């Protein structure tokens, strides 16, 4: 990070710290969510009913166009060449054979690439989402093994790939840091996350730990993980009349358009980015080098470009989850109450971005304790910049914390479920603010009953069926409720005779979780219209506002923006209705939407349809655009989704083979808007957690900083035979302080899963695994 960007983040951190002291003191009524959303009380509408995804039919028929399926006339195809050293300079490039190859249009390197600015790195500005504080193909410097050093354009993809293989690059290698030990020897620093230090100290936790009659103190390790979306990263783009048009797979549509524009010195209105379908993201579908390189190559060649990364290309240029080494120590009294929680350790980063794995976040809010010592330290290595990956921090942090809690339960002789309930906090244990909604005990009780936990023998290695040891385990999962600022919504009502159609436009992204369907449901409910009368536009930077599909916050961000737009729409409609309407004299606060029109909340007989209001005003339509409120509720209440994960495993006594036999997730995530898509989200998260537990590991060659298993043949993820039947239940208790009473569900599914598997393995075999993944060599 540059000095300027670091200063900006420090200033943001100071501002955030001041707000965190003042906002909790404000009355509830001053805070967004201080009054419950009216939709929470509506129990007989669309919300809470299973609705099929509106885009489902398009995907089944192959009519949904993904980024690499758009076309321009004169389209060329790109292939990248990647550096093979971790640090140094490009000493020589021999492009002769590549340039002479059949079909080649252009070979672009740092020597002929257009001059560009460094894309503003993530966090350096409101809409900055650059991957790192590095110029892209502007000089001869090499910063990681896998950095793109050349781009070949050709008439077909096969010709581009062939020509790229002919390019000869010689490097002048420089000293680098590619080992964890070397990085630590160079010195560590305090980890930061969104401008705030990853550190919490309450009381003297080390002294309390030493004095505790029962304790656990262990080190837990998680490896690097790589992203593997179903659709690898791709973009199709062209320069049209001095403007840049990009069809991409992006979780951050408006922000990415603005950041790319900054690299080329373009104003926001000169970059149009569409992303109707993302093809799986989980944090990875943002701005990386390949989109900027493709835009530069298109500018240099005067031809449109399609760039589709190979699976190996994703591993070389797209960040993932970095490794962690975590110490978790818990001291407790004989009754199970916690005296101290110590959760500290190491995360590794590149020198050129500021995104450590914030593994202590979940520990801040999960259990009550008399003292805390939580800290993330960072060491830096010459490697690809890491990035967000589903439940960053919580996914790996809950593994360490929840295995430690299980170990403590064993030493105390207390049931693992009961130990967690014993230490349930009444308020946020590290900030002291009240919870907005927390029903994890209900989730534990319901989950334990459905799973059949009560018949479990607490002793390990007591159940064997033939060659197989059988055991069960559990773990808590948590993930914060987020709502990022910047979201806007445009609501348009159009009259066609006596019928009215609503059009909703939000600058959101559809990653496959059913965002457009949920948005249509919520808008229909809020407007009092059938869902068939609502259409949704999204995934286009031309739409006002900036909504990021990440942090499980997109539904909340959209919901708050639609609330604001609906309030403004009601006010405008009342003005149009005038004095001849049954609504005359009522304020917007006294009116609600119902049955295709507006009605008095206190006297429903005073109503008028949208069609009638527009017809009398001689207006074919009315449209408003409004931003959601600032998310001050995040500082006023402690807001989280929760899970209780139960797992049964079988471990072969002869081969060490591990099979997950069954798994149940019991979730407390506020009100569930669409059960059909929610189940898919929960199950998908659990499957990703099974991959983390059983097999996922990026093999990193510490001799040269190169990823050694950049393919799905060598980087293993769960397949059908690895995944058992997954049972999902939820409390469905609305949070009175969030839009629709809902919490995000995209990330909570993965948290706690790896720990539940590891704890079940201990119960089956008596062997405690503290180092992921749990491969058979650790069980023999």
XYZ file of C-alpha atoms in Angstrom:
780
model
C 0.000 0.000 0.000
C 1.229 3.529 -0.761
C 1.845 6.092 1.984
C -1.160 8.094 0.748
C -3.462 5.067 0.796
C -2.223 4.067 4.252
C -2.910 7.591 5.478
C -6.430 7.444 4.028
C -7.100 4.158 5.772
C -5.731 5.558 9.046
C -8.046 8.585 8.749
C -10.978 6.308 7.982
C -10.071 4.247 11.020
C -10.080 7.323 13.285
C -13.448 8.427 11.934
C -14.837 4.931 12.404
C -13.536 4.802 15.976
C -15.251 8.092 16.831
C -18.544 6.932 15.306
C -18.382 3.636 17.211
C -18.286 5.600 20.475
C -21.120 8.010 19.632
C -23.670 5.937 17.680
C -24.370 3.368 20.459
C -25.429 6.266 22.719
C -28.113 7.522 20.323
C -31.799 6.655 20.909
C -33.067 3.698 18.886
C -35.476 5.970 17.021
C -32.564 7.892 15.496
C -31.061 4.757 13.979
C -32.104 2.935 10.772
C -34.135 -0.026 11.948
C -35.232 1.809 15.089
C -38.791 1.182 13.936
C -39.506 -2.332 12.609
C -40.012 -2.651 8.867
C -43.773 -2.989 8.175
C -43.067 -6.043 6.022
C -41.976 -7.956 9.154
C -45.592 -8.056 10.343
C -46.922 -9.293 6.986
C -47.130 -13.067 7.297
C -49.434 -13.924 4.404
C -47.692 -12.461 1.402
C -44.827 -13.569 -0.801
C -42.094 -13.209 1.810
C -41.354 -16.529 3.460
C -42.849 -18.587 0.629
C -40.790 -20.739 -1.765
C -40.487 -18.912 -5.092
C -38.595 -20.380 -8.044
C -35.763 -18.256 -9.377
C -36.918 -15.941 -12.124
C -33.720 -16.574 -14.095
C -33.904 -20.345 -13.689
C -35.663 -21.012 -16.991
C -33.131 -18.874 -18.892
C -30.225 -20.861 -17.454
C -31.842 -24.205 -18.145
C -32.488 -23.194 -21.775
C -28.998 -21.738 -22.234
C -30.465 -18.290 -22.865
C -28.629 -16.605 -19.974
C -25.548 -14.943 -21.485
C -22.419 -15.049 -19.338
C -19.403 -12.782 -19.779
C -17.605 -14.984 -22.309
C -20.736 -15.372 -24.455
C -21.136 -11.749 -25.556
C -19.896 -10.860 -29.028
C -18.648 -7.789 -30.871
C -17.873 -7.571 -34.580
C -14.178 -8.185 -35.210
C -13.708 -9.938 -31.872
C -10.207 -11.114 -30.939
C -9.217 -13.641 -28.292
C -6.600 -13.104 -25.571
C -4.055 -15.378 -23.933
C -1.765 -14.364 -21.085
C 1.838 -15.284 -20.357
C 2.744 -15.554 -16.672
C 5.999 -14.813 -14.850
C 7.905 -17.784 -13.461
C 9.920 -16.001 -10.750
C 8.653 -14.448 -7.501
C 10.550 -11.164 -7.724
C 12.875 -9.422 -10.148
C 12.867 -7.814 -13.591
C 12.124 -8.843 -17.135
C 15.567 -8.916 -18.718
C 14.549 -9.913 -22.244
C 11.420 -10.762 -24.234
C 11.646 -12.561 -27.563
C 8.231 -12.154 -29.193
C 9.304 -12.892 -32.771
C 7.898 -16.401 -33.032
C 4.669 -15.402 -31.346
C 4.137 -12.391 -33.599
C 4.754 -14.544 -36.687
C 2.313 -17.262 -35.624
C -0.907 -17.775 -37.584
C -3.804 -15.518 -36.674
C -1.887 -13.280 -34.263
C -3.166 -9.696 -34.119
C -1.000 -8.289 -31.332
C 1.611 -9.182 -28.735
C 1.435 -6.667 -25.893
C 4.040 -6.361 -23.135
C 5.150 -3.531 -20.874
C 7.179 -2.215 -23.814
C 4.157 -1.297 -25.959
C 1.196 -1.275 -23.565
C -0.768 1.990 -23.357
C 0.182 4.204 -20.433
C -2.200 3.619 -17.528
C -2.500 4.708 -13.941
C -2.428 2.159 -11.112
C -6.037 1.166 -10.371
C -6.936 2.543 -6.913
C -6.562 -0.423 -4.523
C -9.426 -1.817 -2.501
C -10.268 0.391 0.470
C -8.358 3.471 -0.725
C -11.603 5.181 -1.786
C -15.363 4.743 -1.572
C -15.554 2.791 -4.846
C -11.925 1.678 -5.197
C -11.589 -2.081 -5.816
C -8.132 -2.501 -7.395
C -6.397 -5.800 -6.563
C -3.154 -4.292 -5.248
C -1.097 -1.120 -5.181
C 0.767 -2.122 -8.349
C 0.894 -0.805 -11.916
C -0.377 -3.292 -14.478
C 2.006 -4.051 -17.328
C 3.639 -0.607 -17.100
C 7.225 -1.592 -16.265
C 9.601 -4.538 -16.183
C 9.100 -5.319 -12.481
C 7.988 -8.792 -11.315
C 6.179 -8.959 -7.971
C 4.909 -12.549 -7.821
C 5.258 -15.861 -9.586
C 2.280 -15.852 -11.951
C 2.126 -12.125 -12.702
C 0.965 -11.514 -16.303
C 3.907 -10.295 -18.402
C 2.413 -10.472 -21.909
C -0.936 -10.633 -23.679
C -1.401 -12.215 -27.103
C -4.431 -11.386 -29.263
C -5.416 -13.663 -32.121
C -8.370 -14.486 -34.332
C -9.196 -17.645 -32.341
C -8.531 -18.781 -28.786
C -6.477 -21.714 -29.998
C -4.222 -19.432 -32.048
C -3.763 -17.093 -29.085
C -2.894 -19.947 -26.724
C -0.390 -21.389 -29.220
C 1.327 -18.068 -29.830
C 1.540 -17.346 -26.085
C 3.418 -20.631 -25.665
C 6.024 -19.431 -28.209
C 6.911 -16.288 -26.258
C 10.373 -16.424 -24.648
C 10.967 -14.393 -21.464
C 14.215 -14.189 -19.497
C 14.257 -12.767 -15.981
C 16.807 -11.102 -13.743
C 15.714 -12.607 -10.451
C 16.060 -10.648 -7.202
C 15.992 -11.787 -3.549
C 12.481 -12.695 -2.437
C 10.578 -13.939 0.571
C 8.640 -17.109 -0.215
C 8.657 -18.937 3.131
C 6.604 -18.255 6.231
C 9.714 -18.524 8.383
C 11.471 -15.951 6.215
C 8.476 -13.632 6.357
C 8.335 -13.831 10.149
C 12.086 -13.262 10.372
C 11.604 -10.044 8.404
C 9.216 -8.831 11.101
C 5.470 -8.863 11.673
C 2.982 -6.029 11.993
C -0.443 -5.389 13.447
C -3.194 -6.659 11.141
C -5.801 -4.139 9.981
C -9.276 -4.745 8.545
C -11.268 -1.890 6.977
C -9.073 0.625 8.765
C -9.507 -0.943 12.199
C -6.821 -2.878 14.102
C -7.442 -6.602 14.446
C -6.877 -6.498 18.180
C -9.089 -6.664 21.267
C -7.841 -6.644 24.872
C -10.262 -6.834 27.803
C -8.766 -7.531 31.211
C -5.607 -9.598 31.698
C -6.480 -12.700 29.723
C -3.078 -14.360 30.059
C -3.163 -14.053 33.865
C -6.743 -15.323 33.985
C -5.772 -18.226 31.740
C -2.865 -19.154 33.996
C -5.098 -19.114 37.073
C -8.009 -21.036 35.531
C -8.545 -24.524 36.979
C -9.350 -26.013 33.543
C -7.824 -24.840 30.298
C -6.907 -25.643 26.742
C -4.026 -23.976 24.886
C -3.282 -25.208 21.359
C -2.181 -24.060 17.896
C -4.415 -24.584 14.867
C -3.371 -24.186 11.231
C -5.298 -23.595 8.039
C -3.693 -23.663 4.562
C -3.997 -21.420 1.538
C -7.203 -21.862 -0.445
C -7.877 -20.978 -4.069
C -11.100 -19.854 -5.676
C -12.748 -22.267 -8.109
C -15.952 -20.703 -9.454
C -17.904 -22.819 -11.916
C -17.305 -20.198 -14.600
C -13.647 -19.094 -14.630
C -13.074 -15.353 -14.802
C -13.812 -13.814 -18.198
C -14.608 -10.490 -19.845
C -15.651 -9.337 -23.324
C -14.949 -5.679 -24.032
C -14.568 -2.994 -26.676
C -13.812 0.700 -27.058
C -16.805 2.437 -28.667
C -16.552 6.140 -29.541
C -13.971 6.771 -26.846
C -15.929 4.911 -24.174
C -15.164 1.472 -22.733
C -17.890 -1.184 -22.830
C -17.239 -4.257 -20.678
C -19.268 -7.428 -20.244
C -17.746 -9.041 -17.170
C -18.419 -11.474 -14.344
C -18.358 -9.076 -11.418
C -19.583 -8.924 -7.841
C -18.934 -5.171 -7.735
C -20.358 -3.757 -10.942
C -20.361 0.011 -10.376
C -17.222 0.037 -8.249
C -15.288 -1.973 -10.813
C -16.361 0.308 -13.680
C -15.202 3.352 -11.734
C -11.851 1.776 -10.817
C -11.115 0.685 -14.394
C -12.078 4.151 -15.558
C -9.555 5.650 -13.134
C -6.806 3.457 -14.626
C -7.506 4.881 -18.104
C -8.301 8.423 -16.966
C -11.968 8.052 -17.918
C -14.917 9.603 -16.057
C -17.458 7.141 -14.703
C -19.954 7.844 -17.482
C -17.394 6.710 -20.079
C -17.267 3.140 -18.731
C -20.280 0.848 -19.107
C -19.946 -2.487 -17.331
C -22.628 -5.150 -17.392
C -22.620 -8.351 -15.396
C -25.989 -10.086 -15.651
C -24.599 -13.430 -14.440
C -21.472 -14.022 -12.372
C -21.089 -17.793 -12.562
C -19.954 -18.197 -8.956
C -17.912 -15.629 -7.098
C -17.474 -16.149 -3.333
C -15.288 -13.036 -3.151
C -13.137 -13.652 -6.230
C -15.170 -12.027 -9.011
C -13.776 -8.540 -8.729
C -11.140 -6.519 -10.525
C -7.886 -8.310 -11.322
C -5.137 -7.703 -13.854
C -6.805 -9.526 -16.728
C -9.656 -7.035 -17.283
C -7.273 -4.051 -17.330
C -4.850 -5.872 -19.639
C -7.673 -6.816 -22.017
C -8.911 -3.213 -22.107
C -5.376 -1.998 -22.830
C -4.931 -4.588 -25.599
C -8.267 -3.612 -27.135
C -7.195 0.026 -27.132
C -3.799 -0.770 -28.662
C -5.160 -3.100 -31.348
C -8.355 -1.198 -32.145
C -10.238 -4.508 -31.906
C -12.714 -5.872 -29.328
C -11.248 -8.499 -26.989
C -12.525 -11.550 -25.167
C -10.329 -12.732 -22.306
C -11.284 -15.986 -20.579
C -8.856 -17.223 -17.961
C -8.022 -20.882 -17.945
C -8.344 -22.676 -14.623
C -4.586 -22.299 -14.216
C -4.912 -18.621 -15.073
C -7.306 -18.170 -12.166
C -4.688 -19.634 -9.801
C -1.958 -17.380 -11.205
C -3.805 -14.052 -11.134
C -6.831 -14.269 -8.821
C -6.251 -14.192 -5.069
C -7.654 -16.625 -2.553
C -7.565 -17.284 1.173
C -4.181 -16.980 2.837
C -2.774 -19.394 5.420
C -3.152 -18.888 9.162
C -1.453 -20.119 12.338
C -3.768 -19.537 15.294
C -3.265 -19.995 19.001
C -6.516 -20.481 20.909
C -6.402 -20.754 24.684
C -9.503 -20.881 26.885
C -9.507 -20.942 30.676
C -12.648 -22.018 32.502
C -14.087 -22.724 35.906
C -15.326 -26.205 36.780
C -18.887 -25.118 35.975
C -17.796 -24.368 32.401
C -17.906 -20.554 32.499
C -15.024 -18.967 30.628
C -12.464 -16.916 32.522
C -10.342 -16.092 29.491
C -10.298 -16.415 25.724
C -6.980 -15.913 23.969
C -7.093 -16.030 20.163
C -3.953 -14.780 18.480
C -1.808 -15.723 15.535
C -0.386 -15.078 12.126
C -1.775 -14.273 8.702
C 0.376 -13.851 5.590
C -0.028 -11.126 2.956
C 1.710 -9.655 -0.062
C 3.542 -6.313 0.371
C 1.128 -4.719 -2.094
C -2.326 -5.029 -0.567
C -3.878 -4.913 2.870
C -6.211 -7.863 3.236
C -5.180 -10.229 6.032
C -7.390 -13.125 7.070
C -9.253 -11.545 10.047
C -9.722 -14.783 11.965
C -10.569 -13.187 15.340
C -13.777 -11.492 14.156
C -16.089 -14.323 15.174
C -14.384 -14.747 18.535
C -15.281 -11.170 19.466
C -18.994 -11.952 19.676
C -19.574 -15.680 20.127
C -19.002 -16.408 23.822
C -19.090 -14.565 27.122
C -15.779 -14.488 28.999
C -14.285 -12.476 31.834
C -11.263 -11.458 29.732
C -10.146 -11.450 26.097
C -6.833 -11.200 24.249
C -7.419 -11.279 20.484
C -4.851 -10.271 17.879
C -3.912 -10.908 14.252
C -0.316 -10.304 13.237
C 0.756 -10.073 9.613
C 3.899 -11.237 7.845
C 4.561 -10.377 4.203
C 5.674 -12.628 1.363
C 6.263 -12.187 -2.358
C 3.121 -13.841 -3.663
C -0.196 -13.144 -5.345
C -2.382 -10.688 -3.440
C -4.919 -12.573 -1.352
C -8.557 -11.524 -1.284
C -11.960 -12.215 0.198
C -13.113 -15.826 0.197
C -16.469 -16.962 1.549
C -16.691 -15.825 5.197
C -13.207 -14.259 5.296
C -11.893 -14.589 8.828
C -14.862 -16.439 10.278
C -14.476 -19.585 8.145
C -10.973 -20.339 9.413
C -11.340 -18.565 12.758
C -14.310 -20.694 13.809
C -12.313 -23.826 13.004
C -9.704 -22.933 15.605
C -12.125 -21.548 18.198
C -14.689 -24.328 17.928
C -12.182 -27.180 18.061
C -10.697 -25.539 21.159
C -14.157 -25.326 22.759
C -14.671 -29.015 21.995
C -11.322 -29.884 23.592
C -12.293 -27.884 26.660
C -15.659 -29.655 26.872
C -13.813 -32.984 26.950
C -11.555 -31.836 29.802
C -14.485 -30.400 31.762
C -16.678 -33.439 31.224
C -19.484 -31.193 29.948
C -21.546 -31.905 26.843
C -20.218 -29.735 23.949
C -23.658 -28.306 23.193
C -24.294 -27.449 26.828
C -20.863 -25.817 27.229
C -21.663 -23.463 24.378
C -25.051 -22.602 25.859
C -23.522 -22.036 29.316
C -21.309 -19.325 27.811
C -24.038 -17.610 25.798
C -23.592 -13.837 26.248
C -26.439 -11.484 27.191
C -24.856 -8.638 25.194
C -21.893 -8.349 22.860
C -19.028 -9.567 25.046
C -16.376 -7.228 23.626
C -18.311 -4.061 22.714
C -21.043 -4.141 25.333
C -23.778 -3.120 22.877
C -27.029 -5.104 22.791
C -27.708 -7.770 20.202
C -30.278 -6.779 17.607
C -31.502 -10.357 17.490
C -29.876 -13.521 18.817
C -31.600 -16.889 19.044
C -28.668 -19.271 18.739
C -29.788 -21.223 21.834
C -33.065 -21.954 20.054
C -31.072 -23.105 17.025
C -28.952 -25.375 19.241
C -31.972 -26.934 20.938
C -33.873 -27.482 17.685
C -30.809 -28.829 15.896
C -29.844 -31.208 18.713
C -33.350 -32.644 18.803
C -33.573 -33.214 15.057
C -30.039 -34.628 14.827
C -30.562 -37.029 17.725
C -27.717 -35.625 19.818
C -29.144 -36.842 23.130
C -28.232 -40.510 22.493
C -24.545 -39.685 21.889
C -21.996 -41.427 24.129
C -19.572 -38.611 25.043
C -16.556 -40.955 25.105
C -14.433 -41.165 21.929
C -13.830 -44.314 19.863
C -16.820 -46.129 21.358
C -18.820 -46.870 18.218
C -17.551 -49.182 15.488
C -19.428 -50.701 12.557
C -17.239 -53.246 10.803
C -14.080 -51.442 9.648
C -15.575 -48.017 10.348
C -15.296 -45.886 13.465
C -18.365 -43.629 13.781
C -18.504 -40.340 15.655
C -20.478 -37.129 15.922
C -19.412 -33.547 16.488
C -20.814 -30.038 16.573
C -19.705 -26.425 16.259
C -21.037 -22.897 16.342
C -20.855 -20.651 13.300
C -21.263 -16.905 13.116
C -21.060 -14.197 10.486
C -21.846 -10.492 10.858
C -24.822 -8.705 9.396
C -23.416 -6.076 7.045
C -25.010 -3.287 5.053
C -22.594 -1.194 3.022
C -23.351 2.425 2.105
C -23.861 3.549 -1.501
C -26.908 1.488 -2.451
C -29.617 3.186 -4.497
C -32.834 1.935 -6.030
C -34.925 3.297 -8.873
C -38.652 2.489 -8.713
C -40.830 3.162 -11.740
C -44.586 2.638 -11.957
C -45.978 2.507 -15.498
C -49.715 2.615 -16.266
C -51.286 0.584 -19.056
C -55.029 1.220 -18.848
C -56.165 -0.096 -15.491
C -52.998 -2.112 -15.012
C -49.750 -0.917 -13.457
C -46.325 -2.462 -13.830
C -43.400 -1.808 -11.490
C -39.797 -1.661 -12.640
C -37.012 -1.928 -10.051
C -33.411 -1.059 -10.951
C -30.537 -1.768 -8.551
C -26.804 -1.845 -9.340
C -26.505 -5.306 -7.804
C -24.985 -8.583 -8.999
C -26.580 -12.000 -9.438
C -24.100 -14.704 -8.419
C -26.640 -17.490 -8.515
C -28.176 -16.941 -5.088
C -31.467 -15.598 -6.438
C -30.956 -11.872 -5.872
C -33.275 -10.771 -8.681
C -35.998 -13.110 -7.428
C -35.754 -11.907 -3.828
C -35.668 -8.279 -4.978
C -38.824 -8.825 -7.030
C -40.522 -10.476 -4.046
C -39.623 -7.657 -1.666
C -40.581 -4.933 -4.154
C -43.898 -6.627 -4.911
C -44.706 -6.866 -1.210
C -43.696 -3.284 -0.536
C -45.691 -1.947 -3.496
C -48.707 -4.185 -2.926
C -48.441 -5.747 -6.393
C -48.321 -9.340 -7.631
C -44.805 -10.512 -8.452
C -45.848 -10.955 -12.088
C -46.228 -7.153 -12.265
C -42.633 -6.509 -11.162
C -39.452 -6.668 -13.237
C -35.936 -6.148 -11.931
C -32.897 -4.687 -13.682
C -29.455 -5.259 -12.172
C -25.840 -5.965 -13.093
C -25.279 -2.738 -15.055
C -23.083 0.207 -14.069
C -25.547 2.538 -15.845
C -27.978 1.930 -12.974
C -27.595 4.451 -10.140
C -25.798 3.513 -6.951
C -23.144 1.006 -6.010
C -24.054 -2.325 -4.410
C -21.424 -4.981 -3.810
C -22.372 -8.662 -3.764
C -20.194 -9.616 -0.824
C -20.226 -9.824 2.933
C -23.729 -11.319 2.831
C -24.957 -7.735 2.664
C -26.480 -7.298 -0.777
C -30.053 -8.203 0.214
C -29.919 -5.749 3.142
C -28.417 -3.012 0.968
C -31.073 -3.517 -1.709
C -33.811 -3.712 0.916
C -32.819 -0.414 2.548
C -32.581 1.327 -0.843
C -35.995 0.022 -1.897
C -37.451 1.240 1.433
C -36.085 4.737 0.760
C -37.286 4.723 -2.853
C -40.728 3.452 -1.860
C -41.120 6.199 0.740
C -40.216 8.803 -1.889
C -42.558 7.183 -4.419
C -45.479 7.317 -1.971
C -44.799 11.012 -1.343
C -44.768 11.742 -5.089
C -47.962 9.762 -5.650
C -49.733 11.698 -2.902
C -48.772 14.951 -4.617
C -50.133 13.626 -7.916
C -53.320 12.408 -6.214
C -54.198 15.948 -5.156
C -57.277 17.138 -3.307
C -59.761 15.018 -5.296
C -58.361 11.771 -3.935
C -59.682 9.834 -0.924
C -56.084 10.152 0.294
C -56.168 13.958 0.398
C -54.665 15.395 3.546
C -52.676 12.282 4.463
C -48.909 12.334 4.816
C -46.605 9.691 3.386
C -46.075 8.277 6.891
C -49.841 7.691 7.206
C -50.134 5.766 3.949
C -49.134 2.285 2.890
C -49.189 0.286 -0.351
C -51.800 -2.436 -0.685
C -53.652 -4.211 -3.504
C -52.178 -2.149 -6.321
C -52.571 1.253 -4.721
C -52.238 3.428 -1.630
C -54.395 3.233 1.485
C -54.563 4.934 4.850
C -52.885 2.803 7.512
C -55.569 3.723 10.074
C -58.575 3.678 7.704
C -58.045 1.184 4.841
C -61.286 2.321 3.216
C -59.500 5.525 2.222
C -57.622 4.161 -0.755
C -56.891 4.805 -4.423
C -55.216 2.609 -7.012
C -51.942 3.563 -8.682
C -53.689 3.452 -12.063
C -56.361 5.902 -10.894
C -53.806 8.351 -9.466
C -51.706 8.304 -12.634
C -54.744 8.561 -14.936
C -56.164 11.597 -13.142
C -52.714 13.239 -13.202
C -52.449 12.356 -16.917
C -49.114 10.651 -16.293
C -48.078 7.409 -18.009
C -45.541 6.737 -15.276
C -43.838 7.994 -12.151
C -40.229 7.231 -11.211
C -37.986 7.929 -8.213
C -34.368 7.126 -7.392
C -33.279 7.120 -3.785
C -30.287 6.014 -1.706
C -30.612 3.888 1.390
C -29.787 5.382 4.765
C -26.280 5.200 6.205
C -25.836 1.839 7.997
C -25.550 3.284 11.495
C -27.413 0.285 12.915
C -24.183 -1.718 12.632
C -22.672 0.384 15.433
C -25.826 0.654 17.540
C -26.493 -3.071 17.826
C -24.369 -6.208 17.567
C -25.799 -7.899 14.478
C -24.970 -11.433 13.355
C -26.212 -14.585 11.699
C -25.638 -17.768 13.693
C -25.502 -21.497 13.085
C -25.327 -24.723 15.035
C -23.673 -27.420 12.912
C -24.031 -31.131 13.688
C -21.998 -33.768 11.858
C -21.582 -37.553 11.793
C -18.461 -39.100 10.251
C -17.099 -42.556 9.508
C -13.352 -43.235 9.619
C -11.984 -46.476 8.190
C -9.826 -48.192 10.793
C -7.675 -49.852 8.115
C -7.160 -47.148 5.466
C -7.864 -43.941 7.393
C -10.475 -42.974 4.794
C -12.861 -40.318 6.095
C -16.495 -40.032 5.059
C -19.024 -37.498 6.272
C -22.123 -39.580 6.853
C -24.688 -36.878 7.573
C -24.743 -33.206 8.474
C -27.350 -30.826 9.800
C -27.240 -27.050 9.917
C -29.557 -25.236 12.302
C -29.528 -21.523 11.491
C -30.590 -18.308 13.186
C -30.590 -15.718 10.409
C -33.645 -13.599 11.066
C -36.560 -13.994 8.683
C -35.982 -16.229 5.685
C -37.278 -14.418 2.609
C -37.325 -17.276 0.094
C -36.960 -20.784 1.562
C -36.244 -22.324 -1.842
C -33.153 -20.231 -2.569
C -32.140 -20.095 1.112
C -31.817 -23.864 1.347
C -29.562 -23.797 -1.704
C -27.394 -21.090 -0.108
C -27.076 -22.950 3.188
C -26.256 -26.260 1.525
C -23.753 -24.644 -0.806
C -21.955 -23.068 2.130
C -21.884 -26.364 4.011
C -20.425 -28.159 0.974
C -17.718 -25.506 0.733
C -17.045 -26.095 4.431
C -16.698 -29.817 3.771
C -14.087 -29.023 1.128
C -12.179 -26.891 3.628
C -12.353 -29.683 6.194
C -11.454 -32.644 4.024
C -9.347 -31.724 1.014
C -8.827 -28.105 -0.039
C -5.212 -26.937 0.095
C -3.179 -24.794 -2.269
C 0.270 -26.310 -2.578
C 2.780 -23.447 -2.520
C 6.367 -24.096 -3.585
C 8.438 -22.187 -1.025
C 11.508 -22.413 -3.267
C 10.065 -20.143 -5.941
C 6.638 -18.924 -4.787
C 4.710 -20.885 -7.397
C 1.326 -22.548 -6.900
C 1.972 -26.222 -7.654
C -1.578 -27.549 -8.054
C -3.333 -25.024 -10.335
C -6.085 -27.299 -11.627
C -9.110 -29.221 -10.445
C -7.201 -32.423 -11.111
C -4.777 -31.524 -8.316
C -6.666 -29.028 -6.151
C -9.464 -31.154 -4.780
C -12.981 -29.944 -4.033
C -16.002 -32.033 -2.971
C -17.780 -34.049 -5.630
C -21.110 -35.827 -5.331
C -19.744 -38.883 -3.534
C -18.093 -36.653 -0.917
C -21.344 -34.932 0.024
C -23.981 -36.641 2.167
C -27.595 -35.679 2.573
C -27.595 -32.198 4.123
C -30.446 -31.280 6.439
C -31.213 -27.586 6.995
C -33.531 -25.938 9.520
C -33.856 -22.369 10.798
C -35.499 -20.381 13.572
C -37.180 -17.875 11.209
C -37.379 -15.258 13.980
C -37.254 -11.763 12.412
C -34.680 -9.228 13.521
C -36.769 -6.121 14.299
C -33.943 -3.807 13.254
C -33.191 -4.949 9.689
C -35.019 -4.569 6.357
C -37.667 -7.298 6.141
C -36.301 -8.704 9.429
C -33.724 -10.648 7.439
C -29.994 -11.318 7.817
C -27.519 -12.328 5.130
C -27.139 -16.049 4.534
C -24.437 -16.306 1.857
C -21.521 -16.846 4.224
C -22.949 -18.317 7.416
C -23.249 -21.788 5.828
C -19.492 -22.400 5.672
C -18.667 -21.225 9.197
C -18.381 -23.933 11.822
C -18.466 -26.806 9.325
C -14.738 -27.662 9.375
C -14.727 -27.624 13.170
C -17.818 -29.849 13.379
C -16.105 -32.385 11.089
C -12.852 -32.275 13.088
C -14.750 -32.685 16.350
C -16.665 -35.638 14.932
C -13.365 -37.206 13.818
C -12.073 -36.949 17.396
C -15.271 -38.532 18.711
C -14.939 -41.382 16.200
C -11.218 -42.100 16.666
C -9.888 -40.261 19.697
C -7.464 -38.405 17.412
C -7.510 -34.612 17.509
C -6.663 -32.919 14.194
C -5.671 -29.262 14.487
C -4.220 -28.811 11.014
C -6.511 -28.627 7.976
C -7.291 -30.416 5.741
C -8.087 -33.654 7.586
C -6.394 -36.056 5.194
C -6.074 -39.772 5.808
C -2.353 -39.575 6.684
C -3.394 -37.667 9.832
C -5.759 -40.456 10.839
C -3.708 -43.607 10.258
